Amino acid sequence: MAGLYERPSEMYAKKRPRYPDAWFSKLADLTAGHHRAWDAGCGTGQASISIAEHYDIVVATDVSEGQIRHAVAHPKVRYLHTPVDLSEDDLVVLVGGEGSLDLVVVATAVHWFDLPLFYAVVNRVLKKPGGVLAVWGYNYEIHPFEDKLHGQLYPAMRPYMDPRTRLAMERYRDLPFPFEPVGVGREGAPADVDIEVDMTLDDLVGFLKTGSVVTTAREKGVDLEAVNKEVMKGVEAEWGDPTAARKLVFKAFMLAGKPKC
């Protein structure tokens, strides 16, 4: 999936929504220690810098070199490129070693992972007891435009989407998550969480252009802006002044758990 986010990485850094501070405070309350955390699939560091407000050291990894190049600098965050052929043992060492981590986070990326490999690494690197894994995501359910974006735009784009994105489009309800619940969702029943953001119409259009589907459609010779033009006309009509910011709510979903005994 690395190549899917190379081209839009700079826009990704600017247009993707920032996660609520309260999420990270909640996760910090769930872990026994606050020394070392890992942000897996960190992208441009939206979650990494917030994790760093609660943990001494954050290792942030991504398979996309473009994303890492545009990551937000922070004195507590160490960004590392992880080649796709990295072995389980090498990844364990890279992020800190056996039983070294208080928290592992995957923000809007776990559906791209080799899940058996990733979960094997997580079970090795999390502290026992006291370590927690949290994964979350969002899709095109964006209030108050969910009818147009999720109900109309998503079906138009679905033929060009990578099959792995289905897990996110279905709110991680089918995501395998073999960890003991800690009060934030459970396998098959993720917790509903909201991301409130102020966006202009240009911001929303920019966000939509950061999706991996834009790259996969382009590779098939399809211009999604043309495909989605009619849907976006409806959004524009409801928006009003296109230069005015509106409060949007991304209807996100989250799972958190600890290694099973």
Short mmCIF file of C-alpha atoms in Angstrom, two decimals:
data_model
loop_
_atom_site.label_atom_id
_atom_site.label_comp_id
_atom_site.label_asym_id
_atom_site.label_seq_id
_atom_site.Cartn_x
_atom_site.Cartn_y
_atom_site.Cartn_z
CA MET A 1 0.00 0.00 0.00
CA ALA A 2 3.02 2.32 0.24
CA GLY A 3 2.69 3.59 -3.31
CA LEU A 4 -0.96 4.51 -2.82
CA TYR A 5 0.00 7.37 -0.51
CA GLU A 6 3.29 8.57 -2.02
CA ARG A 7 1.83 11.18 -4.38
CA PRO A 8 -0.76 12.77 -2.06
CA SER A 9 1.47 12.71 1.04
CA GLU A 10 1.92 16.50 1.28
CA MET A 11 -1.82 17.09 0.90
CA TYR A 12 -2.44 14.24 3.36
CA ALA A 13 -0.47 16.16 5.98
CA LYS A 14 -2.54 19.30 5.39
CA LYS A 15 -6.05 17.96 4.80
CA ARG A 16 -6.53 14.93 7.05
CA PRO A 17 -8.44 15.69 10.27
CA ARG A 18 -6.66 15.95 13.62
CA TYR A 19 -7.69 13.39 16.21
CA PRO A 20 -9.29 14.64 19.46
CA ASP A 21 -6.95 15.18 22.42
CA ALA A 22 -9.46 13.38 24.64
CA TRP A 23 -8.78 10.11 22.80
CA PHE A 24 -5.14 10.14 23.79
CA SER A 25 -5.91 11.08 27.39
CA LYS A 26 -8.30 8.12 27.54
CA LEU A 27 -5.71 5.72 26.13
CA ALA A 28 -3.06 7.03 28.52
CA ASP A 29 -5.42 6.27 31.40
CA LEU A 30 -5.67 2.67 30.17
CA THR A 31 -1.93 1.94 30.19
CA ALA A 32 0.00 1.21 33.38
CA GLY A 33 3.14 3.02 32.19
CA HIS A 34 3.85 6.01 29.98
CA HIS A 35 7.42 5.49 28.81
CA ARG A 36 7.35 4.17 25.25
CA ALA A 37 4.68 3.99 22.54
CA TRP A 38 4.54 2.91 18.90
CA ASP A 39 2.44 4.58 16.20
CA ALA A 40 2.26 1.94 13.45
CA GLY A 41 1.34 3.20 10.00
CA CYS A 42 1.92 6.74 11.27
CA GLY A 43 1.44 8.55 7.96
CA THR A 44 2.47 12.16 8.48
CA GLY A 45 2.28 11.94 12.26
CA GLN A 46 -1.24 13.15 13.08
CA ALA A 47 -1.48 10.67 15.95
CA SER A 48 2.24 10.53 16.76
CA ILE A 49 2.49 14.08 18.06
CA SER A 50 -0.59 13.65 20.23
CA ILE A 51 0.73 10.39 21.70
CA ALA A 52 3.91 12.29 22.59
CA GLU A 53 1.91 14.48 24.97
CA HIS A 54 1.48 11.42 27.22
CA TYR A 55 4.52 9.19 26.58
CA ASP A 56 8.25 9.83 26.91
CA ILE A 57 9.25 8.21 23.61
CA VAL A 58 7.18 7.59 20.48
CA VAL A 59 8.44 5.38 17.66
CA ALA A 60 6.43 6.18 14.53
CA THR A 61 6.74 3.86 11.52
CA ASP A 62 5.35 3.77 8.00
CA VAL A 63 6.03 1.88 4.79
CA SER A 64 5.62 5.09 2.77
CA GLU A 65 8.78 7.16 2.53
CA GLY A 66 6.75 10.07 1.17
CA GLN A 67 4.58 10.13 4.27
CA ILE A 68 7.62 10.05 6.55
CA ARG A 69 9.22 12.95 4.63
CA HIS A 70 6.17 15.12 5.33
CA ALA A 71 5.71 14.04 8.96
CA VAL A 72 5.31 16.68 11.66
CA ALA A 73 8.51 17.02 13.68
CA HIS A 74 8.37 16.56 17.46
CA PRO A 75 11.25 16.13 19.92
CA LYS A 76 9.73 12.97 21.43
CA VAL A 77 8.86 11.31 18.12
CA ARG A 78 11.29 9.21 16.08
CA TYR A 79 10.02 8.54 12.55
CA LEU A 80 11.25 5.37 10.84
CA HIS A 81 10.63 3.94 7.39
CA THR A 82 9.73 0.23 7.56
CA PRO A 83 10.30 -1.73 4.33
CA VAL A 84 7.49 -4.14 3.50
CA ASP A 85 9.85 -7.12 3.67
CA LEU A 86 10.92 -6.43 7.26
CA SER A 87 10.76 -9.64 9.30
CA GLU A 88 8.81 -10.08 12.53
CA ASP A 89 12.00 -10.30 14.58
CA ASP A 90 13.48 -7.20 12.95
CA LEU A 91 10.30 -5.21 13.54
CA VAL A 92 10.23 -6.23 17.20
CA VAL A 93 13.79 -4.96 17.61
CA LEU A 94 13.11 -1.77 15.64
CA VAL A 95 10.25 -0.59 17.84
CA GLY A 96 11.93 -1.36 21.15
CA GLY A 97 12.12 -5.08 21.82
CA GLU A 98 10.15 -7.67 23.75
CA GLY A 99 7.84 -6.27 26.42
CA SER A 100 9.03 -2.71 25.87
CA LEU A 101 5.88 -0.80 24.92
CA ASP A 102 3.09 0.69 26.98
CA LEU A 103 0.91 1.59 24.01
CA VAL A 104 0.58 0.64 20.34
CA VAL A 105 -1.67 2.76 18.13
CA VAL A 106 -2.82 2.33 14.55
CA ALA A 107 -4.69 5.37 13.25
CA THR A 108 -6.76 4.72 10.12
CA ALA A 109 -4.33 2.16 8.74
CA VAL A 110 -4.74 -1.30 10.28
CA HIS A 111 -6.90 -2.50 7.37
CA TRP A 112 -3.77 -2.32 5.18
CA PHE A 113 -1.68 -4.50 7.50
CA ASP A 114 -0.64 -8.13 7.36
CA LEU A 115 -2.75 -8.76 10.45
CA PRO A 116 -1.27 -12.10 11.62
CA LEU A 117 2.23 -10.62 11.41
CA PHE A 118 1.26 -7.34 13.05
CA TYR A 119 -0.64 -8.97 15.89
CA ALA A 120 2.25 -11.34 16.52
CA VAL A 121 4.58 -8.36 16.85
CA VAL A 122 2.12 -6.49 19.11
CA ASN A 123 1.82 -9.47 21.45
CA ARG A 124 5.60 -9.59 21.74
CA VAL A 125 6.32 -5.89 22.25
CA LEU A 126 3.50 -4.85 24.59
CA LYS A 127 4.16 -4.95 28.32
CA LYS A 128 2.29 -7.66 30.18
CA PRO A 129 0.42 -6.59 32.15
CA GLY A 130 -0.29 -2.93 31.42
CA GLY A 131 0.18 -2.64 27.63
CA VAL A 132 -2.67 -1.66 25.30
CA LEU A 133 -3.29 -1.75 21.54
CA ALA A 134 -5.74 0.79 20.06
CA VAL A 135 -6.87 0.95 16.43
CA TRP A 136 -9.33 3.32 14.85
CA GLY A 137 -10.59 4.58 11.54
CA TYR A 138 -13.19 6.61 9.70
CA ASN A 139 -14.77 6.61 6.25
CA TYR A 140 -17.16 8.83 4.28
CA GLU A 141 -19.74 9.02 7.08
CA ILE A 142 -19.21 12.73 7.60
CA HIS A 143 -22.10 14.63 9.19
CA PRO A 144 -24.12 16.47 7.92
CA PHE A 145 -23.22 15.20 4.44
CA GLU A 146 -23.22 11.45 5.09
CA ASP A 147 -26.13 10.83 2.71
CA LYS A 148 -24.20 12.31 -0.20
CA LEU A 149 -20.66 11.26 0.73
CA HIS A 150 -21.28 7.77 2.11
CA GLY A 151 -24.61 7.13 0.41
CA GLN A 152 -23.74 8.39 -3.09
CA LEU A 153 -20.02 9.15 -3.38
CA TYR A 154 -18.82 5.88 -1.85
CA PRO A 155 -20.83 3.65 -4.23
CA ALA A 156 -19.47 5.65 -7.19
CA MET A 157 -15.89 5.14 -6.01
CA ARG A 158 -16.23 1.54 -4.81
CA PRO A 159 -15.27 -0.06 -8.17
CA TYR A 160 -11.86 1.62 -7.94
CA MET A 161 -11.13 0.91 -4.27
CA ASP A 162 -8.57 -1.55 -3.04
CA PRO A 163 -10.50 -4.51 -1.51
CA ARG A 164 -8.74 -3.99 1.83
CA THR A 165 -10.57 -0.70 2.35
CA ARG A 166 -13.81 -2.64 2.83
CA LEU A 167 -12.92 -3.15 6.49
CA ALA A 168 -12.87 0.62 7.02
CA MET A 169 -16.00 1.21 4.97
CA GLU A 170 -17.79 -1.31 7.21
CA ARG A 171 -16.50 0.39 10.37
CA TYR A 172 -14.08 -2.41 11.39
CA ARG A 173 -16.98 -4.64 12.36
CA ASP A 174 -15.34 -7.50 10.44
CA LEU A 175 -11.80 -6.68 11.58
CA PRO A 176 -10.18 -9.58 13.46
CA PHE A 177 -9.13 -8.21 16.86
CA PRO A 178 -7.92 -11.01 19.14
CA PHE A 179 -7.31 -8.91 22.25
CA GLU A 180 -9.00 -8.70 25.62
CA PRO A 181 -11.40 -5.73 25.79
CA VAL A 182 -10.50 -2.77 28.01
CA GLY A 183 -13.73 -0.80 27.70
CA VAL A 184 -13.31 0.67 24.21
CA GLY A 185 -15.17 -1.65 21.88
CA ARG A 186 -14.55 -5.34 21.29
CA GLU A 187 -14.04 -7.61 18.29
CA GLY A 188 -17.12 -7.28 16.08
CA ALA A 189 -18.42 -4.24 17.94
CA PRO A 190 -16.11 -1.20 17.73
CA ALA A 191 -16.90 1.85 19.85
CA ASP A 192 -18.44 4.82 18.05
CA VAL A 193 -16.31 7.95 18.43
CA ASP A 194 -16.55 11.37 16.80
CA ILE A 195 -13.97 13.67 15.25
CA GLU A 196 -15.27 17.25 15.12
CA VAL A 197 -13.44 19.54 12.71
CA ASP A 198 -13.96 22.95 11.14
CA MET A 199 -13.50 22.71 7.38
CA THR A 200 -14.04 24.89 4.36
CA LEU A 201 -15.41 23.32 1.21
CA ASP A 202 -11.89 23.40 -0.21
CA ASP A 203 -10.66 21.50 2.85
CA LEU A 204 -13.28 18.80 2.33
CA VAL A 205 -12.44 18.45 -1.36
CA GLY A 206 -8.76 18.26 -0.43
CA PHE A 207 -9.50 15.55 2.12
CA LEU A 208 -11.33 13.48 -0.48
CA LYS A 209 -8.32 13.73 -2.78
CA THR A 210 -6.08 12.12 -0.13
CA GLY A 211 -7.86 8.77 -0.35
CA SER A 212 -6.00 5.78 -1.77
CA VAL A 213 -8.85 5.34 -4.26
CA VAL A 214 -7.66 8.44 -6.12
CA THR A 215 -4.36 6.69 -6.89
CA THR A 216 -5.91 3.33 -7.81
CA ALA A 217 -8.44 5.00 -10.11
CA ARG A 218 -5.72 7.06 -11.79
CA GLU A 219 -3.77 3.87 -12.45
CA LYS A 220 -6.85 2.59 -14.29
CA GLY A 221 -7.11 5.79 -16.34
CA VAL A 222 -10.13 7.13 -14.43
CA ASP A 223 -10.47 10.74 -13.23
CA LEU A 224 -12.54 10.54 -10.05
CA GLU A 225 -13.22 14.28 -10.08
CA ALA A 226 -15.32 13.72 -13.19
CA VAL A 227 -16.99 10.63 -11.69
CA ASN A 228 -17.92 12.47 -8.50
CA LYS A 229 -18.85 15.84 -10.01
CA GLU A 230 -22.62 15.47 -9.63
CA VAL A 231 -22.40 14.33 -6.01
CA MET A 232 -20.16 17.23 -5.07
CA LYS A 233 -22.57 19.68 -6.72
CA GLY A 234 -25.13 18.61 -4.15
CA VAL A 235 -22.67 19.16 -1.30
CA GLU A 236 -21.79 22.61 -2.68
CA ALA A 237 -25.46 23.57 -2.89
CA GLU A 238 -26.00 22.69 0.79
CA TRP A 239 -22.74 24.24 1.94
CA GLY A 240 -23.54 27.86 1.20
CA ASP A 241 -20.58 30.23 1.14
CA PRO A 242 -17.72 27.98 -0.06
CA THR A 243 -15.14 30.10 1.76
CA ALA A 244 -16.91 29.72 5.11
CA ALA A 245 -15.82 26.99 7.52
CA ARG A 246 -18.44 24.54 8.72
CA LYS A 247 -18.34 22.11 11.61
CA LEU A 248 -18.15 18.57 10.27
CA VAL A 249 -18.28 15.37 12.30
CA PHE A 250 -16.38 12.31 11.09
CA LYS A 251 -18.27 9.33 12.52
CA ALA A 252 -15.22 7.31 13.53
CA PHE A 253 -14.82 3.91 15.24
CA MET A 254 -12.27 2.47 17.67
CA LEU A 255 -11.12 -0.79 19.23
CA ALA A 256 -8.73 -1.11 22.17
CA GLY A 257 -7.51 -4.19 23.98
CA LYS A 258 -4.71 -5.89 25.84
CA PRO A 259 -2.91 -9.17 25.12
CA LYS A 260 -4.82 -12.23 26.25
CA CYS A 261 -3.28 -14.28 29.00
#
